[in-house]
Short mmCIF file of C-alpha atoms in Angstrom, two decimals:
data_model
loop_
_atom_site.label_atom_id
_atom_site.label_comp_id
_atom_site.label_asym_id
_atom_site.label_seq_id
_atom_site.Cartn_x
_atom_site.Cartn_y
_atom_site.Cartn_z
CA MET A 6 -3.48 -4.66 20.39
CA ASN A 7 -2.55 -5.05 16.74
CA ASP A 8 -3.04 -8.83 16.80
CA ASP A 9 -2.15 -10.13 13.34
CA TRP A 10 -2.70 -6.85 11.52
CA LEU A 11 0.33 -5.72 9.54
CA LEU A 12 1.10 -2.05 10.10
CA MET A 13 2.10 0.17 7.20
CA GLY A 14 5.38 1.23 8.75
CA ASP A 15 6.48 -2.38 9.36
CA ILE A 16 6.30 -3.40 5.70
CA PRO A 17 9.85 -2.39 4.59
CA ASP A 18 11.57 -4.19 7.51
CA ARG A 19 9.52 -7.31 6.79
CA ALA A 20 10.61 -7.14 3.14
CA ALA A 21 14.26 -6.65 4.15
CA ARG A 22 14.08 -9.68 6.46
CA LEU A 23 12.42 -11.96 3.90
CA TRP A 24 14.05 -10.82 0.65
CA LYS A 25 17.23 -9.03 1.79
CA ASP A 26 19.30 -8.36 -1.33
CA ASN A 27 16.58 -8.79 -3.95
CA LEU A 28 15.98 -5.72 -6.08
CA ALA A 29 13.26 -3.50 -4.62
CA LEU A 30 13.41 -0.30 -6.67
CA LEU A 31 14.83 1.09 -9.89
CA PHE A 32 14.57 4.83 -10.56
CA LYS A 33 16.45 6.65 -13.31
CA GLY A 34 19.34 4.17 -13.22
CA ASP A 35 19.65 3.97 -9.42
CA ARG A 36 18.81 0.67 -7.72
CA TRP A 37 17.86 -0.30 -4.15
CA THR A 38 17.68 -3.74 -2.61
CA HIS A 39 14.95 -4.38 -0.06
CA ARG A 40 17.59 -4.11 2.67
CA GLU A 41 18.80 -0.74 1.34
CA PHE A 42 15.27 0.53 0.89
CA ALA A 43 14.35 -0.35 4.48
CA ALA A 44 17.49 1.41 5.74
CA ASP A 45 16.47 4.57 3.89
CA VAL A 46 12.95 4.39 5.37
CA GLU A 47 14.52 4.10 8.84
CA LYS A 48 16.69 7.16 8.18
CA VAL A 49 13.69 9.21 7.03
CA ALA A 50 11.64 8.06 10.02
CA LYS A 51 14.37 9.26 12.40
CA GLY A 52 14.51 12.55 10.51
CA LEU A 53 10.77 12.98 11.02
CA ILE A 54 11.13 12.40 14.75
CA ALA A 55 13.94 14.99 14.91
CA LEU A 56 11.71 17.36 12.94
CA GLY A 57 9.11 17.11 15.68
CA VAL A 58 6.51 14.82 14.12
CA GLU A 59 4.39 13.30 16.90
CA ARG A 60 1.91 10.46 16.90
CA GLY A 61 -1.31 11.60 15.22
CA ASP A 62 0.29 14.50 13.33
CA HIS A 63 -0.69 15.01 9.70
CA VAL A 64 2.22 15.25 7.26
CA ALA A 65 1.38 16.50 3.75
CA VAL A 66 3.53 15.26 0.84
CA TRP A 67 3.58 17.21 -2.42
CA MET A 68 5.95 15.70 -4.94
CA THR A 69 5.98 13.64 -8.10
CA ASN A 70 6.79 9.92 -8.07
CA ARG A 71 10.30 9.47 -6.73
CA PRO A 72 12.12 7.32 -4.12
CA GLU A 73 11.66 9.91 -1.35
CA TRP A 74 7.87 9.61 -1.81
CA LEU A 75 8.12 5.87 -1.30
CA HIS A 76 10.29 6.34 1.80
CA LEU A 77 7.76 8.78 3.26
CA MET A 78 4.74 6.55 2.66
CA TYR A 79 6.21 4.11 5.18
CA ALA A 80 8.23 6.43 7.44
CA ILE A 81 5.34 8.75 8.29
CA PRO A 82 2.99 6.02 9.59
CA ARG A 83 5.96 4.24 11.18
CA VAL A 84 6.40 7.13 13.62
CA GLY A 85 2.64 7.34 14.19
CA GLY A 86 1.93 10.13 11.74
CA CYS A 87 -0.71 10.28 9.04
CA ILE A 88 0.38 10.86 5.44
CA VAL A 89 -1.60 13.43 3.45
CA PRO A 90 -0.75 12.90 -0.23
CA LEU A 91 -1.28 16.02 -2.33
CA ASN A 92 -2.16 15.95 -6.01
CA THR A 93 0.76 17.16 -8.15
CA ARG A 94 -1.71 18.99 -10.39
CA TYR A 95 -2.75 21.20 -7.49
CA ARG A 96 -1.91 24.85 -7.85
CA THR A 97 -1.74 27.64 -5.26
CA ASP A 98 -5.39 27.72 -4.18
CA ASP A 99 -5.69 23.92 -4.26
CA VAL A 100 -2.63 23.30 -2.10
CA ALA A 101 -3.63 26.03 0.35
CA TYR A 102 -7.10 24.53 0.73
CA THR A 103 -5.92 20.95 1.31
CA VAL A 104 -3.08 21.83 3.68
CA VAL A 105 -5.40 24.00 5.77
CA GLN A 106 -8.42 21.65 5.62
CA SER A 107 -6.31 18.61 6.53
CA GLU A 108 -4.77 20.49 9.49
CA SER A 109 -1.34 19.33 8.39
CA LYS A 110 1.45 20.35 10.75
CA PHE A 111 4.20 19.46 8.30
CA LEU A 112 4.49 19.77 4.52
CA ILE A 113 7.24 18.00 2.57
CA ALA A 114 7.53 19.22 -1.02
CA LEU A 115 9.67 18.87 -4.13
CA ASP A 116 11.09 22.16 -5.39
CA ARG A 117 10.13 21.63 -9.03
CA SER A 118 9.37 19.08 -11.72
CA GLY A 119 10.15 20.18 -15.27
CA PRO A 120 8.42 23.52 -15.85
CA ILE A 121 6.27 23.18 -12.71
CA ASN A 122 7.77 25.15 -9.82
CA TYR A 123 6.18 23.90 -6.60
CA GLY A 124 8.38 26.14 -4.48
CA GLU A 125 7.06 29.31 -6.13
CA MET A 126 3.50 28.13 -5.72
CA LEU A 127 4.11 27.50 -2.03
CA ILE A 128 5.47 31.02 -1.65
CA GLU A 129 2.29 32.39 -3.25
CA ALA A 130 0.07 30.14 -1.12
CA ARG A 131 1.98 30.71 2.13
CA GLU A 132 -0.14 33.60 3.39
CA GLU A 133 -3.35 31.62 2.96
CA ILE A 134 -1.77 28.51 4.50
CA ASP A 135 -0.52 30.48 7.50
CA LYS A 136 -4.04 31.78 8.10
CA GLY A 137 -5.08 28.18 8.73
CA GLY A 138 -2.81 28.12 11.77
CA SER A 139 -1.86 24.42 11.66
CA LEU A 140 1.26 24.25 9.49
CA GLU A 141 4.46 24.48 11.52
CA THR A 142 7.21 23.36 9.15
CA ILE A 143 7.88 23.07 5.43
CA VAL A 144 10.59 20.68 4.27
CA MET A 145 11.89 21.22 0.72
CA LEU A 146 13.54 18.57 -1.39
CA GLY A 147 15.81 20.61 -3.66
CA GLU A 148 15.92 24.41 -3.71
CA GLN A 149 14.83 26.05 -0.47
CA ILE A 150 12.14 28.65 0.06
CA GLU A 151 12.15 31.15 2.92
CA ASN A 152 11.59 29.66 6.39
CA SER A 153 11.85 26.07 5.21
CA VAL A 154 14.01 23.11 6.26
CA SER A 155 16.04 21.23 3.67
CA TRP A 156 15.47 17.50 3.17
CA ASP A 157 19.15 16.80 3.82
CA THR A 158 19.09 18.79 7.06
CA MET A 159 16.09 16.77 8.25
CA LEU A 160 17.97 13.54 7.55
CA ASP A 161 21.16 14.79 9.23
CA ASP A 162 19.23 15.87 12.31
CA GLY A 163 17.76 12.38 12.50
CA ASP A 164 21.19 10.90 13.15
CA VAL A 165 20.83 11.83 16.84
CA VAL A 166 17.69 9.67 17.17
CA ASN A 167 18.89 6.34 18.55
CA THR A 168 17.42 2.90 17.91
CA LYS A 169 15.77 2.74 21.34
CA LYS A 170 13.85 5.96 20.74
CA MET A 171 12.84 4.74 17.30
CA GLU A 172 11.54 1.47 18.75
CA GLU A 173 9.64 3.30 21.50
CA ARG A 174 7.86 5.40 18.90
CA THR A 175 6.96 2.49 16.60
CA SER A 176 5.68 0.41 19.52
CA GLN A 177 3.04 3.07 20.22
CA VAL A 178 1.48 2.79 16.74
CA ASN A 179 -1.88 1.03 16.68
CA VAL A 180 -3.78 -0.48 13.77
CA GLU A 181 -6.67 1.92 14.47
CA ASP A 182 -4.42 5.00 14.14
CA ARG A 183 -4.96 7.23 11.12
CA MET A 184 -2.58 6.05 8.43
CA ILE A 185 -3.59 8.11 5.40
CA LEU A 186 -5.81 11.07 4.66
CA ALA A 187 -6.40 10.76 0.90
CA TYR A 188 -8.12 13.55 -0.96
CA THR A 189 -10.63 12.57 -3.61
CA SER A 190 -9.74 13.39 -7.21
CA GLY A 191 -11.87 16.50 -7.07
CA THR A 192 -13.67 16.09 -10.40
CA THR A 193 -16.54 18.02 -8.77
CA GLY A 194 -16.13 20.81 -6.20
CA HIS A 195 -13.54 20.82 -3.43
CA PRO A 196 -11.90 17.44 -2.80
CA LYS A 197 -12.75 15.71 0.48
CA GLY A 198 -10.17 14.10 2.75
CA VAL A 199 -10.82 10.37 3.12
CA THR A 200 -9.41 8.89 6.34
CA HIS A 201 -8.13 5.32 6.63
CA CYS A 202 -6.37 3.47 9.44
CA HIS A 203 -3.82 0.67 8.85
CA LYS A 204 -6.42 -2.10 8.33
CA PRO A 205 -6.64 -1.85 4.52
CA VAL A 206 -3.05 -3.12 4.34
CA ARG A 207 -4.55 -6.58 4.84
CA ASN A 208 -6.82 -6.11 1.82
CA THR A 209 -3.86 -5.33 -0.43
CA TYR A 210 -1.90 -8.30 0.92
CA GLU A 211 -4.81 -10.69 0.38
CA ARG A 212 -5.14 -9.46 -3.20
CA ALA A 213 -1.43 -10.10 -3.73
CA MET A 214 -2.08 -13.71 -2.82
CA LEU A 215 -5.20 -13.84 -4.98
CA LEU A 216 -3.36 -12.59 -8.06
CA GLY A 217 -0.19 -14.56 -7.46
CA HIS A 218 2.10 -11.57 -7.05
CA ASN A 219 5.48 -12.68 -5.72
CA SER A 220 9.16 -11.85 -5.38
CA ASN A 221 9.85 -12.71 -9.02
CA ASP A 222 7.63 -9.90 -10.28
CA VAL A 223 8.77 -6.60 -11.78
CA HIS A 224 5.99 -3.99 -11.60
CA LEU A 225 6.01 -0.94 -13.85
CA SER A 226 5.14 1.91 -11.46
CA TYR A 227 3.87 5.02 -13.25
CA LEU A 228 0.50 5.61 -11.60
CA PRO A 229 0.68 8.66 -9.29
CA LEU A 230 1.60 7.63 -5.75
CA PHE A 231 -0.80 10.17 -4.26
CA HIS A 232 -3.68 8.17 -5.76
CA ALA A 233 -4.99 5.02 -4.03
CA TYR A 234 -4.39 2.88 -7.12
CA GLY A 235 -0.66 3.61 -7.35
CA PHE A 236 -0.23 3.73 -3.57
CA SER A 237 -1.90 0.38 -2.86
CA GLU A 238 -1.82 -1.77 -5.98
CA VAL A 239 1.71 -0.97 -7.10
CA ALA A 240 3.97 0.56 -4.45
CA MET A 241 2.58 -1.27 -1.42
CA MET A 242 2.05 -4.47 -3.41
CA VAL A 243 5.73 -4.56 -4.35
CA ALA A 244 6.94 -4.24 -0.76
CA LEU A 245 4.41 -6.77 0.54
CA THR A 246 5.49 -9.44 -1.94
CA GLY A 247 9.25 -8.85 -2.24
CA ALA A 248 8.91 -7.81 -5.88
CA SER A 249 10.66 -4.91 -7.56
CA GLN A 250 9.30 -1.79 -9.19
CA VAL A 251 10.57 0.39 -11.99
CA LEU A 252 9.44 3.83 -10.87
CA PHE A 253 8.59 6.64 -13.31
CA ASP A 254 8.06 10.26 -12.32
CA VAL A 255 5.59 10.70 -15.19
CA PHE A 256 3.70 8.28 -17.41
CA ASP A 257 5.33 7.96 -20.82
CA PRO A 258 4.09 4.81 -22.63
CA ASP A 259 7.24 4.53 -24.73
CA GLU A 260 9.50 4.69 -21.68
CA VAL A 261 7.34 2.15 -19.89
CA LEU A 262 7.45 -0.35 -22.73
CA ASP A 263 11.19 0.14 -23.19
CA ALA A 264 11.57 -0.75 -19.50
CA VAL A 265 9.34 -3.81 -19.88
CA GLU A 266 11.78 -5.05 -22.51
CA SER A 267 15.03 -4.11 -20.74
CA GLU A 268 14.02 -5.07 -17.18
CA ARG A 269 11.81 -8.02 -18.11
CA GLY A 270 8.74 -6.42 -16.57
CA THR A 271 5.95 -8.76 -15.50
CA VAL A 272 3.06 -6.55 -14.30
CA LEU A 273 1.34 -3.51 -15.84
CA HIS A 274 -1.36 -1.42 -14.19
CA GLY A 275 -3.77 1.32 -15.18
CA PHE A 276 -7.13 2.58 -16.29
CA ASP A 277 -8.26 2.03 -19.85
CA SER A 278 -6.71 5.38 -20.81
CA HIS A 279 -3.25 4.12 -19.75
CA TRP A 280 -3.73 0.84 -21.59
CA ALA A 281 -4.95 2.65 -24.72
CA ASP A 282 -1.72 4.70 -24.73
CA LEU A 283 0.38 1.58 -24.20
CA ILE A 284 -1.42 -0.20 -27.03
CA ARG A 285 -0.81 2.73 -29.39
CA ALA A 286 2.88 2.90 -28.43
CA GLN A 287 3.37 -0.84 -28.93
CA THR A 288 1.55 -0.74 -32.27
CA GLU A 289 3.79 2.07 -33.49
CA ARG A 290 7.03 0.41 -32.29
CA ALA A 291 6.93 -3.17 -31.11
CA ARG A 292 9.01 -4.23 -28.09
CA ASP A 293 9.61 -7.67 -26.63
CA VAL A 294 6.87 -7.81 -23.99
CA SER A 295 6.85 -11.59 -23.63
CA SER A 296 7.90 -11.27 -19.97
CA LEU A 297 4.54 -9.73 -19.01
CA ARG A 298 2.49 -12.04 -16.81
CA VAL A 299 -0.58 -10.08 -15.79
CA GLY A 300 -2.05 -6.61 -15.61
CA THR A 301 -4.73 -4.80 -13.62
CA LEU A 302 -7.37 -2.91 -15.59
CA PRO A 303 -10.55 -1.72 -13.86
CA ALA A 304 -13.05 -2.76 -16.51
CA GLY A 305 -16.69 -3.77 -16.81
CA MET A 306 -18.15 -0.67 -18.44
CA LYS A 307 -19.07 -0.93 -22.11
CA SER A 308 -16.63 1.89 -22.82
CA THR A 309 -13.68 -0.06 -21.36
CA ILE A 310 -14.33 -3.44 -23.02
CA PRO A 311 -12.70 -2.76 -26.44
CA THR A 312 -9.45 -1.58 -24.84
CA ALA A 313 -9.46 -4.42 -22.31
CA ARG A 314 -9.95 -6.96 -25.09
CA LEU A 315 -7.05 -5.55 -27.11
CA ALA A 316 -4.78 -5.59 -24.05
CA GLN A 317 -5.15 -9.37 -23.77
CA ASP A 318 -3.95 -9.88 -27.33
CA ILE A 319 -1.14 -7.34 -27.37
CA PHE A 320 0.22 -7.66 -23.82
CA CYS A 321 -1.08 -10.14 -21.24
CA PRO A 322 -4.19 -11.28 -19.36
CA THR A 323 -5.67 -8.58 -17.17
CA THR A 324 -7.76 -8.74 -14.03
CA SER A 325 -10.48 -6.24 -13.31
CA GLY A 326 -11.57 -4.62 -10.08
CA PHE A 327 -13.61 -1.94 -8.38
CA GLY A 328 -12.62 0.56 -5.75
CA MET A 329 -12.50 4.22 -4.79
CA SER A 330 -10.78 6.40 -2.22
CA GLU A 331 -13.62 5.84 0.26
CA THR A 332 -13.49 2.02 0.08
CA TRP A 333 -9.82 1.36 -0.75
CA ALA A 334 -8.41 0.68 -4.18
CA PHE A 335 -9.71 -2.76 -5.18
CA VAL A 336 -12.41 -4.05 -2.84
CA ALA A 337 -13.62 -6.20 -5.71
CA SER A 338 -11.29 -8.18 -7.95
CA SER A 339 -11.42 -10.83 -10.59
CA HIS A 340 -8.99 -13.75 -10.81
CA LEU A 341 -6.79 -15.05 -13.61
CA SER A 342 -8.78 -18.27 -13.61
CA ASP A 343 -11.96 -16.31 -14.43
CA SER A 344 -13.15 -16.40 -18.01
CA LEU A 345 -12.10 -13.70 -20.46
CA GLU A 346 -15.66 -12.38 -20.39
CA GLN A 347 -15.63 -12.11 -16.59
CA ARG A 348 -12.27 -10.31 -16.57
CA ILE A 349 -13.12 -7.68 -19.18
CA GLU A 350 -16.91 -7.27 -18.93
CA ALA A 351 -17.25 -7.21 -15.14
CA SER A 352 -15.47 -5.53 -12.25
CA GLY A 353 -14.64 -8.53 -10.10
CA TYR A 354 -16.28 -10.00 -7.01
CA PRO A 355 -16.03 -8.74 -3.43
CA MET A 356 -12.81 -9.40 -1.55
CA TYR A 357 -12.88 -11.20 1.81
CA GLY A 358 -14.60 -9.11 4.50
CA ILE A 359 -16.35 -6.86 1.96
CA GLU A 360 -20.09 -6.85 1.27
CA PHE A 361 -21.95 -5.24 -1.64
CA GLN A 362 -25.59 -4.23 -1.96
CA VAL A 363 -27.39 -2.72 -4.94
CA ARG A 364 -30.36 -0.56 -3.95
CA HIS A 365 -33.13 1.12 -5.92
CA LEU A 366 -32.11 4.68 -6.74
CA ASP A 367 -35.36 6.13 -5.40
CA SER A 368 -36.86 3.74 -2.85
CA GLY A 369 -33.64 2.33 -1.41
CA GLU A 370 -34.99 -1.21 -1.70
CA VAL A 371 -32.29 -3.90 -2.03
CA LEU A 372 -32.44 -5.21 -5.60
CA GLU A 373 -32.04 -8.70 -7.01
CA THR A 374 -29.23 -9.78 -9.33
CA ASN A 375 -28.92 -8.14 -12.73
CA GLU A 376 -30.90 -5.07 -11.59
CA PRO A 377 -28.90 -1.82 -11.77
CA GLY A 378 -29.08 0.58 -8.87
CA ALA A 379 -27.05 2.46 -6.27
CA LEU A 380 -24.00 0.51 -5.11
CA TYR A 381 -23.37 0.28 -1.36
CA VAL A 382 -20.24 -1.20 0.23
CA LYS A 383 -19.59 -2.41 3.78
CA GLY A 384 -16.40 -3.78 5.29
CA TYR A 385 -13.22 -3.14 7.25
CA THR A 386 -11.61 -1.17 4.41
CA VAL A 387 -14.35 1.48 4.27
CA MET A 388 -13.17 4.93 5.35
CA THR A 389 -13.69 6.13 8.87
CA GLY A 390 -15.05 9.38 7.40
CA TYR A 391 -14.27 12.62 5.61
CA TRP A 392 -11.81 14.67 7.65
CA GLY A 393 -13.52 17.66 9.26
CA LYS A 394 -16.77 17.08 7.38
CA PRO A 395 -19.22 15.18 9.63
CA GLU A 396 -22.25 16.21 7.59
CA ALA A 397 -20.70 15.03 4.31
CA THR A 398 -19.74 11.78 6.04
CA ALA A 399 -23.28 11.23 7.33
CA GLU A 400 -24.63 11.73 3.80
CA VAL A 401 -22.77 8.67 2.49
CA LEU A 402 -21.98 6.48 5.52
CA ASP A 403 -24.83 5.16 7.67
CA SER A 404 -24.79 3.93 11.26
CA ASP A 405 -24.59 0.30 10.11
CA GLY A 406 -21.39 0.94 8.19
CA TRP A 407 -22.89 0.94 4.67
CA LEU A 408 -21.21 3.41 2.31
CA ASN A 409 -23.18 4.89 -0.58
CA THR A 410 -20.51 4.90 -3.27
CA GLY A 411 -22.41 7.24 -5.57
CA ASP A 412 -22.00 4.64 -8.30
CA VAL A 413 -24.61 2.78 -10.31
CA ALA A 414 -23.87 -0.93 -10.63
CA LEU A 415 -25.46 -4.37 -10.84
CA ILE A 416 -24.46 -7.72 -9.39
CA ARG A 417 -24.59 -10.64 -11.81
CA PRO A 418 -25.71 -14.18 -10.94
CA ASP A 419 -22.03 -15.23 -10.92
CA GLY A 420 -21.35 -12.72 -8.11
CA HIS A 421 -19.36 -10.30 -10.24
CA VAL A 422 -20.23 -6.63 -9.99
CA VAL A 423 -20.63 -4.53 -13.13
CA PHE A 424 -19.91 -0.82 -12.78
CA VAL A 425 -22.45 1.13 -14.87
CA GLY A 426 -21.36 4.69 -14.08
CA ARG A 427 -21.43 7.47 -11.56
CA HIS A 428 -24.93 8.26 -10.31
CA LYS A 429 -24.31 11.93 -11.10
CA ASP A 430 -23.13 10.96 -14.59
CA MET A 431 -26.46 9.32 -15.42
CA LEU A 432 -28.41 11.48 -17.84
CA LYS A 433 -32.15 12.14 -17.62
CA VAL A 434 -33.26 12.66 -21.21
CA GLY A 435 -36.97 13.44 -21.43
CA GLY A 436 -37.61 11.31 -18.34
CA GLU A 437 -35.50 8.40 -19.59
CA ASN A 438 -32.32 7.29 -17.78
CA VAL A 439 -29.31 7.14 -20.10
CA SER A 440 -25.99 5.58 -19.12
CA PRO A 441 -23.13 7.49 -20.78
CA ALA A 442 -20.99 4.34 -20.52
CA GLU A 443 -23.47 2.42 -22.66
CA VAL A 444 -23.37 5.02 -25.44
CA GLU A 445 -19.57 5.34 -25.15
CA GLY A 446 -19.13 1.59 -25.52
CA TYR A 447 -21.39 1.52 -28.55
CA LEU A 448 -19.55 4.30 -30.37
CA LEU A 449 -16.10 2.95 -29.51
CA GLU A 450 -16.83 0.21 -32.03
CA VAL A 451 -16.63 2.79 -34.85
CA ASP A 452 -13.33 2.65 -36.73
CA GLY A 453 -11.21 5.67 -35.93
CA VAL A 454 -12.69 6.39 -32.51
CA GLU A 455 -9.77 6.33 -30.06
CA GLU A 456 -11.49 7.80 -26.99
CA ILE A 457 -15.00 8.97 -26.28
CA ALA A 458 -16.86 10.58 -23.40
CA VAL A 459 -20.55 11.38 -23.24
CA VAL A 460 -21.91 14.15 -21.01
CA GLY A 461 -25.18 15.99 -20.60
CA TYR A 462 -26.07 19.34 -22.16
CA PRO A 463 -29.07 21.42 -20.99
CA ASP A 464 -32.17 21.20 -23.19
CA GLU A 465 -35.33 23.25 -22.72
CA ARG A 466 -37.69 20.46 -23.77
CA LEU A 467 -35.88 17.28 -22.63
CA VAL A 468 -34.03 18.74 -19.58
CA GLU A 469 -30.74 17.47 -20.99
CA VAL A 470 -29.41 15.65 -24.07
CA PRO A 471 -26.24 13.61 -24.70
CA VAL A 472 -23.13 15.24 -26.14
CA ALA A 473 -20.19 13.11 -27.32
CA PHE A 474 -16.56 14.28 -27.10
CA VAL A 475 -14.36 12.21 -29.42
CA VAL A 476 -10.63 11.70 -29.98
CA SER A 477 -10.32 10.31 -33.51
CA SER A 478 -7.41 8.87 -35.49
CA THR A 479 -9.17 9.40 -38.84
CA ASP A 480 -11.22 12.06 -40.61
CA LEU A 481 -14.46 11.05 -38.98
CA LEU A 482 -17.47 13.30 -39.28
CA ALA A 483 -20.09 13.89 -36.60
CA GLU A 484 -22.71 12.52 -38.97
CA ASP A 485 -20.76 9.23 -39.23
CA LEU A 486 -21.21 8.63 -35.52
CA ILE A 487 -24.82 9.76 -35.33
CA GLU A 488 -25.71 7.62 -38.36
CA ARG A 489 -24.13 4.62 -36.59
CA CYS A 490 -26.74 5.04 -33.86
CA ARG A 491 -29.86 5.68 -35.91
CA GLY A 492 -32.21 2.71 -35.85
CA LYS A 493 -29.78 0.79 -33.64
CA ILE A 494 -30.23 2.34 -30.20
CA ALA A 495 -33.08 4.31 -28.65
CA SER A 496 -33.35 7.80 -30.08
CA PHE A 497 -33.02 9.44 -26.65
CA LYS A 498 -29.57 7.83 -26.27
CA ILE A 499 -28.18 9.26 -29.52
CA PRO A 500 -25.80 12.21 -29.01
CA ARG A 501 -27.31 15.46 -30.24
CA HIS A 502 -23.86 16.95 -30.70
CA VAL A 503 -20.41 15.49 -31.45
CA ILE A 504 -17.33 17.52 -30.59
CA PHE A 505 -13.89 16.36 -31.75
CA VAL A 506 -10.93 17.09 -29.46
CA LYS A 507 -7.21 16.32 -29.65
CA GLU A 508 -7.14 14.89 -26.12
CA MET A 509 -9.40 14.44 -23.13
CA PRO A 510 -8.97 16.41 -19.91
CA VAL A 511 -8.06 13.85 -17.26
CA THR A 512 -7.30 13.65 -13.56
CA PRO A 513 -3.78 12.49 -12.61
CA SER A 514 -5.20 9.01 -12.04
CA GLY A 515 -6.32 8.88 -15.66
CA LYS A 516 -10.06 9.45 -15.21
CA ILE A 517 -11.73 11.75 -17.72
CA ARG A 518 -12.82 15.02 -16.10
CA LYS A 519 -16.40 15.11 -17.26
CA ILE A 520 -17.12 18.27 -15.30
CA GLU A 521 -14.63 20.02 -17.58
CA LEU A 522 -16.23 18.50 -20.68
CA ARG A 523 -19.61 19.83 -19.57
CA GLU A 524 -18.06 23.30 -19.37
CA TRP A 525 -16.56 22.85 -22.84
CA ALA A 526 -19.98 21.86 -24.17
CA LEU A 527 -21.56 24.99 -22.72
CA ASP A 528 -18.86 27.12 -24.36
CA GLN A 529 -18.89 25.46 -27.77
CA ILE A 530 -22.56 24.69 -28.43
CA ASN A 531 -24.78 27.59 -29.37
#
């Protein structure tokens, strides 16, 4: 029984029934109403059935943001399948690993995007994929590779699937069925496949109500759809509320702001890195952004506060939140009625049905308010586990349903959670714990510092010391930053080295890849 749970595959038909001819999607000049969008999802779903997708099958999707991705995110679970979104920055070894590890029977891929040729990479990875023994069919959107099915052929074959057969298939789908197998960003080691059923759909819908998202909204959709943030907080949010989205295949802040002006956009989304780019683009060439109503900006760390504060003045109020692949995108959220301080210096409060605990990093004792420690989350949105990795699952998910997020956080007296940093990011300098986020936030106040990331560097005497990577808009010197710290913060927190870079290495979701910065530090510091 699904009771009152809304299933992922039912969302487009619901939108078509409630908002019919309202605009649902704009992509490169083409427009879809909610009715037209739902019809396309139906056509893709029938094509999947004709292709041989059965209930419980894993279907990998490897393509940049485009309408077909949106169609698949609903069509695959509609026929009882499980979508496996693949990172568009994967290359041959990455895609081979995830397709094999996920036991995907079907892979649907774009032929190329700009200079990136996904088809060629699939040809190179094919031998390794075939060794896995699970993949049966590759569907290519665009130019074909050997032994693949074309996207158009799949759709044409679906024409023989009648409405009765379609209804029989959808009626078998249960809320407990696997809906998505989302691979972690992979900033350390091999990514792990996080499994979720259809239940988190309710969490996204409840947040839509909390934030006042509605059919009058126009969301700017540039976050990668393979990431939980773009999947849940933008694409799914639009369909759940009858809003429209302007979809971008890549994030270009100038294009986004031009669209805000021309399409009267109302909602922006993104990490502080996205907002920093948008702020720079608006400062260089001002657009009319008066239509903007609200934005989402996961904040709360000292390093995010300056950007979050600027966003309020230049664009619109933002709400903060906390989430991760293992918990769902925003299991904590602030509200527009919260104070400015709460919205930019904290990460929201737990959504309905979600519980947080902060435990001592060593003893595991549950801590009182305002005491930082390991953040644990429990609730119906928490993953069912890592696919094919029972030992890794047991390491983070206990028998009572508490998930060790791997994050360090504190819960304030007002109930808001403050994200301090990743447990593994915490530095141990001569026996003292150092939060990189604290140092980053402090140095972001220096004029000319655009972006900063602090990582650890091995030290014979102190075990490790802080190293700061900086993107600067002026002719800053390392000594300028170090001098800013002297006498102001504890000596063990002061970066021993400052390395200036043109840009930070980031994951497709916009998170700085600190593992890569650590490697850079090892290469550049003698």
